[in-house]
Amino acid sequence: MKKDIDWKNLGFGYIKTDYRYVSNFKDGKWDEGELSTEDMITMSECACVLQYAQTCFEGLKAYTTVDGRTVCFRPDLNAERMIQSCERLEMPVFPKERFIDAVLKTVKANVDFVPPYGTGATLYLRPYMFGSDAIIGVKPAHEYQFRLFCTPVGPYFKGGTEAITLRVPDFDRAAPHGTGHVKAGLNYAMSLHAIVDAHNQGYSENMYLDSATRTNVEETGGANIIFVTKDNKVVTPKSTTILPSITRRSLLYVAEHYLGLQVEERVIPYEEIKDFRECALCGTAAVLSPVGKIVNHGEEVTYKYENGTGEITQKLYETLTGIQMGRLEAPEGWIYEIK
Ligand code: PLP
Ligand code: COI
């Protein structure tokens, strides 16, 4: 039986669920892994993650479909991206098949927490890994833990689906040849001051520019960005210092193959954003959130929408969520059913 939760009024927060998946790496190998009811972690005060932030994570969701099935969206791509993060951070790789198995097992064990269809809520899954043994000289850990917990969530931004305002901050997110393209915890640690400052000034998120030249659009702290041109082309920044969003890759496919739109992944000079008709943030948590305004040191670029969101943005949103919730046929391999 589903848990007694006010699904329709959930925000993006943590609710402890019954089971999480845990596997430990020691003496050069992963143990078998298991579901656990223990949500607390005990480790050395000198654990590498606590001293040198040796940790990476992923984010994906499970959904209840229109016909009552429980499904996950493209967990294979999260597994692959986590492998890339681990390689960049000198962490052992958690094998792709085991990652997918952990996703399916954790969702199945917590199926009563998967929000019912039509509530607007989903089950957010958070796989992560960290160096757990005592490390004091700057070097990687020898022992690691892979964990995966889940929590039911509502919309990422306060105000639900209302168009948000971004600001261009004086802070950078990622350096050339740094870690911006992987999902390292450290990328988020260094964004915390920028996000608090943005919120204090009334903005929902920071829109980072490339740190080398501060001339091109990159992404926000927790999502990629898409724009729609006046002739309905879907355009998204190409950069080696942004996270390769699975939502963005899926949206570009949907735009091209379901909606017959032209798509372009290319460098987008900040100067150009005033020429676009629509802007939105895309990501697992953000889904596809319309952007109404971008503020750069007092200079504003505004996007005007008749129905609260852009016309193409709305079509993309409906098609993507239609695929995720079983209203539309999915491309081969996108949907993993939990049985
Ligand atoms: N960019 C950043 C910095 C993120 O944290 C996220 C969230 O995962 C994304 C983009 C979107 O990626 P995805 O669509 O794979 O969730
Ligand atoms: C996600 O969308 O999964 C993210 O990781 C974004 C944010 C919650 C960090």
mmCIF file of N, CA, C and O and ligand atoms in Angstrom, residues 12 57-60 81 124 126 156 183 188 221-223 283-286, ligand 2:
data_model
loop_
_atom_site.group_PDB
_atom_site.id
_atom_site.type_symbol
_atom_site.label_atom_id
_atom_site.label_comp_id
_atom_site.label_asym_id
_atom_site.label_seq_id
_atom_site.Cartn_x
_atom_site.Cartn_y
_atom_site.Cartn_z
ATOM 1 N N PHE A 12 10.983 19.842 -2.971
ATOM 2 C CA PHE A 12 12.175 19.043 -3.249
ATOM 3 C C PHE A 12 12.958 18.909 -1.948
ATOM 4 O O PHE A 12 13.847 19.700 -1.650
ATOM 5 N N PHE A 57 28.176 11.889 -7.226
ATOM 6 C CA PHE A 57 26.802 11.412 -7.064
ATOM 7 C C PHE A 57 26.077 11.421 -8.389
ATOM 8 O O PHE A 57 26.599 11.874 -9.403
ATOM 9 N N GLU A 58 24.876 10.887 -8.366
ATOM 10 C CA GLU A 58 24.009 10.888 -9.535
ATOM 11 C C GLU A 58 22.596 11.255 -9.102
ATOM 12 O O GLU A 58 22.307 11.321 -7.896
ATOM 13 N N GLY A 59 21.723 11.489 -10.055
ATOM 14 C CA GLY A 59 20.328 11.771 -9.751
ATOM 15 C C GLY A 59 19.476 11.232 -10.877
ATOM 16 O O GLY A 59 19.775 11.474 -12.048
ATOM 17 N N LEU A 60 18.454 10.452 -10.530
ATOM 18 C CA LEU A 60 17.511 9.961 -11.534
ATOM 19 C C LEU A 60 16.181 9.732 -10.840
ATOM 20 O O LEU A 60 16.102 9.880 -9.620
ATOM 21 N N ARG A 81 27.709 7.837 -16.556
ATOM 22 C CA ARG A 81 28.243 9.131 -16.120
ATOM 23 C C ARG A 81 28.945 8.999 -14.771
ATOM 24 O O ARG A 81 29.967 9.653 -14.530
ATOM 25 N N TYR A 124 12.761 10.456 -6.376
ATOM 26 C CA TYR A 124 14.115 10.855 -6.773
ATOM 27 C C TYR A 124 15.114 9.861 -6.191
ATOM 28 O O TYR A 124 15.058 9.535 -5.005
ATOM 29 N N ARG A 126 19.114 8.847 -5.485
ATOM 30 C CA ARG A 126 20.410 9.491 -5.308
ATOM 31 C C ARG A 126 21.495 8.429 -5.074
ATOM 32 O O ARG A 126 21.736 8.001 -3.947
ATOM 33 N N TYR A 156 11.294 21.198 -8.157
ATOM 34 C CA TYR A 156 12.584 21.649 -7.636
ATOM 35 C C TYR A 156 12.533 23.117 -7.222
ATOM 36 O O TYR A 156 13.086 23.506 -6.200
ATOM 37 N N LYS A 183 30.074 14.746 -12.137
ATOM 38 C CA LYS A 183 29.156 15.101 -11.052
ATOM 39 C C LYS A 183 29.857 14.919 -9.706
ATOM 40 O O LYS A 183 29.518 14.051 -8.905
ATOM 41 N N TYR A 188 29.467 21.306 -6.340
ATOM 42 C CA TYR A 188 28.284 21.843 -5.663
ATOM 43 C C TYR A 188 28.704 22.583 -4.402
ATOM 44 O O TYR A 188 28.105 23.595 -4.045
ATOM 45 N N GLY A 221 23.614 26.081 -11.584
ATOM 46 C CA GLY A 221 24.237 25.245 -10.562
ATOM 47 C C GLY A 221 23.742 23.810 -10.574
ATOM 48 O O GLY A 221 24.478 22.895 -10.217
ATOM 49 N N GLY A 222 22.485 23.600 -11.000
ATOM 50 C CA GLY A 222 21.923 22.251 -10.950
ATOM 51 C C GLY A 222 21.166 21.837 -12.185
ATOM 52 O O GLY A 222 20.391 20.875 -12.146
ATOM 53 N N ALA A 223 21.391 22.506 -13.318
ATOM 54 C CA ALA A 223 20.660 22.137 -14.537
ATOM 55 C C ALA A 223 21.351 22.712 -15.769
ATOM 56 O O ALA A 223 22.049 23.729 -15.682
ATOM 57 N N GLY A 283 16.878 19.251 -16.371
ATOM 58 C CA GLY A 283 17.624 18.340 -15.515
ATOM 59 C C GLY A 283 16.651 17.381 -14.854
ATOM 60 O O GLY A 283 15.436 17.577 -14.954
ATOM 61 N N THR A 284 17.185 16.397 -14.183
ATOM 62 C CA THR A 284 16.315 15.422 -13.517
ATOM 63 C C THR A 284 15.438 16.125 -12.486
ATOM 64 O O THR A 284 14.225 15.933 -12.456
ATOM 65 N N ALA A 285 16.053 16.948 -11.646
ATOM 66 C CA ALA A 285 15.287 17.648 -10.614
ATOM 67 C C ALA A 285 14.448 18.765 -11.220
ATOM 68 O O ALA A 285 13.269 18.923 -10.904
ATOM 69 N N ALA A 286 15.044 19.547 -12.117
ATOM 70 C CA ALA A 286 14.359 20.709 -12.701
ATOM 71 C C ALA A 286 13.320 20.301 -13.746
ATOM 72 O O ALA A 286 12.424 21.089 -14.067
HETATM 73 C C1 COI B 2 19.579 16.442 -10.418
HETATM 74 O O1 COI B 2 18.813 17.020 -11.159
HETATM 75 O O2 COI B 2 19.561 15.216 -10.262
HETATM 76 C C2 COI B 2 20.591 17.184 -9.683
HETATM 77 O O3 COI B 2 21.543 16.584 -9.286
HETATM 78 C C3 COI B 2 20.386 18.619 -9.487
HETATM 79 C C4 COI B 2 20.517 19.076 -8.068
HETATM 80 C C5 COI B 2 19.461 18.518 -7.163
HETATM 81 C C6 COI B 2 21.893 18.902 -7.546
#
